[in-house]
Amino acid sequence: MHDDLSAIATLADVSKNLGSTAVLDRFSLAIRAGEVTALLGPNGAGKTTTVGLLTGRLQPDAGTARLFGLDPARPAARMRMGVMLQASGLPDVLSVAEVVTLQSGYYADARPVAETLAIAGLADLAQRRCGALSGGQARRVQYALAICGRPALLVLDEPTAAMDRASRQALWTTVRSAADDGAAVLLTSHDLEEADALADRVLVMDHGRIVADDSPANLRARAGGSVIRCRITLSPALLQALPGVREARDDGGDRYVVTADAVATVRALCAADPALSQLRIADAALEDAIATLLASNPRNAA
């Protein structure tokens, strides 16, 4: 990992075992200020362990973890970080305003409570008890708790789970604003639309290593121009030889084809199998790009 003066959280040649399983082996990573970094990958890729090391909840077995130049477990480092975990409870009997006020009291330079509530879209819910909140409303409170201390690093784990679309988009706006104001944002999400909308940089993890580190646009370009799904008798190996095709594989009962030239590929499909059916064509999305990367990873070969 090269030196990066804008990096505020780093892992350098870190190894971490959980029980007898080696989750990370000489793993390096840098999270930079003013940037939304999405950490993506399948279950078991090592994302949770990586976040645990960066936030001081786990210690490396070897190598170095640093947060603002300090051990991430040190209070001086953790005070400059806000964390929104996927699973975290709220006290049922306290109101939204009371919970945010309590959390804000831990920070020397906390936002005014009213400002935090407004940013999180909670002004109208300030007096509601947390036990009476919907799942999406509770997530907004957890977001408020993460941002109330004006964090220089904001760690968001599945931040918009259970939110409706309007709430999701409102939160996305505030996350982008935080990065534009200079904060580093680390996002983990299974919602690839969210990652595509928010991230300046996408890190794709698989089997404890980074298999891609690029912008969403560049990753989409890797997937080719279009994705075709169809029912056809041709095997993926035969489809791979058609014009424009970059990847072909089974996808349930369908064939999944990534192509740089959809017109040429569709013409060839029709000529190769008159029984072709259920043809669907779409522009390649971030989800398609990541699926292509993971499918091409030698460690995922059958």
Coordinates of N, CA, C and O in Angstrom, one line a residue, residues 234 236 248-252 254-256:
L234 N -28.1 -23.1 -25.9 CA -26.7 -23.1 -26.0 C -26.0 -23.0 -24.6 O -26.5 -22.3 -23.7
P236 N -23.1 -22.1 -21.7 CA -22.3 -20.9 -21.5 C -21.0 -20.9 -22.3 O -20.5 -19.9 -22.8
A248 N -20.3 -15.4 -20.0 CA -21.6 -16.1 -20.1 C -21.7 -17.1 -19.0 O -20.7 -17.8 -18.8
R249 N -22.8 -17.2 -18.4 CA -23.0 -18.2 -17.3 C -24.4 -18.5 -17.1 O -25.3 -17.8 -17.6
D250 N -24.7 -19.6 -16.3 CA -26.1 -19.9 -15.9 C -26.5 -19.0 -14.9 O -25.8 -18.6 -14.0
D251 N -27.8 -18.6 -14.9 CA -28.4 -17.8 -13.9 C -29.8 -18.3 -13.6 O -30.8 -17.9 -14.2
G252 N -29.9 -19.3 -12.7 CA -31.1 -20.0 -12.5 C -31.4 -20.8 -13.8 O -30.6 -21.5 -14.3
D254 N -32.1 -19.3 -16.6 CA -31.7 -18.4 -17.7 C -30.2 -18.5 -18.0 O -29.4 -19.1 -17.3
R255 N -29.8 -17.9 -19.1 CA -28.4 -17.6 -19.4 C -28.2 -16.1 -19.2 O -29.0 -15.3 -19.5
Y256 N -27.0 -15.8 -18.6 CA -26.6 -14.5 -18.2 C -25.4 -14.2 -19.1 O -24.4 -14.8 -19.0

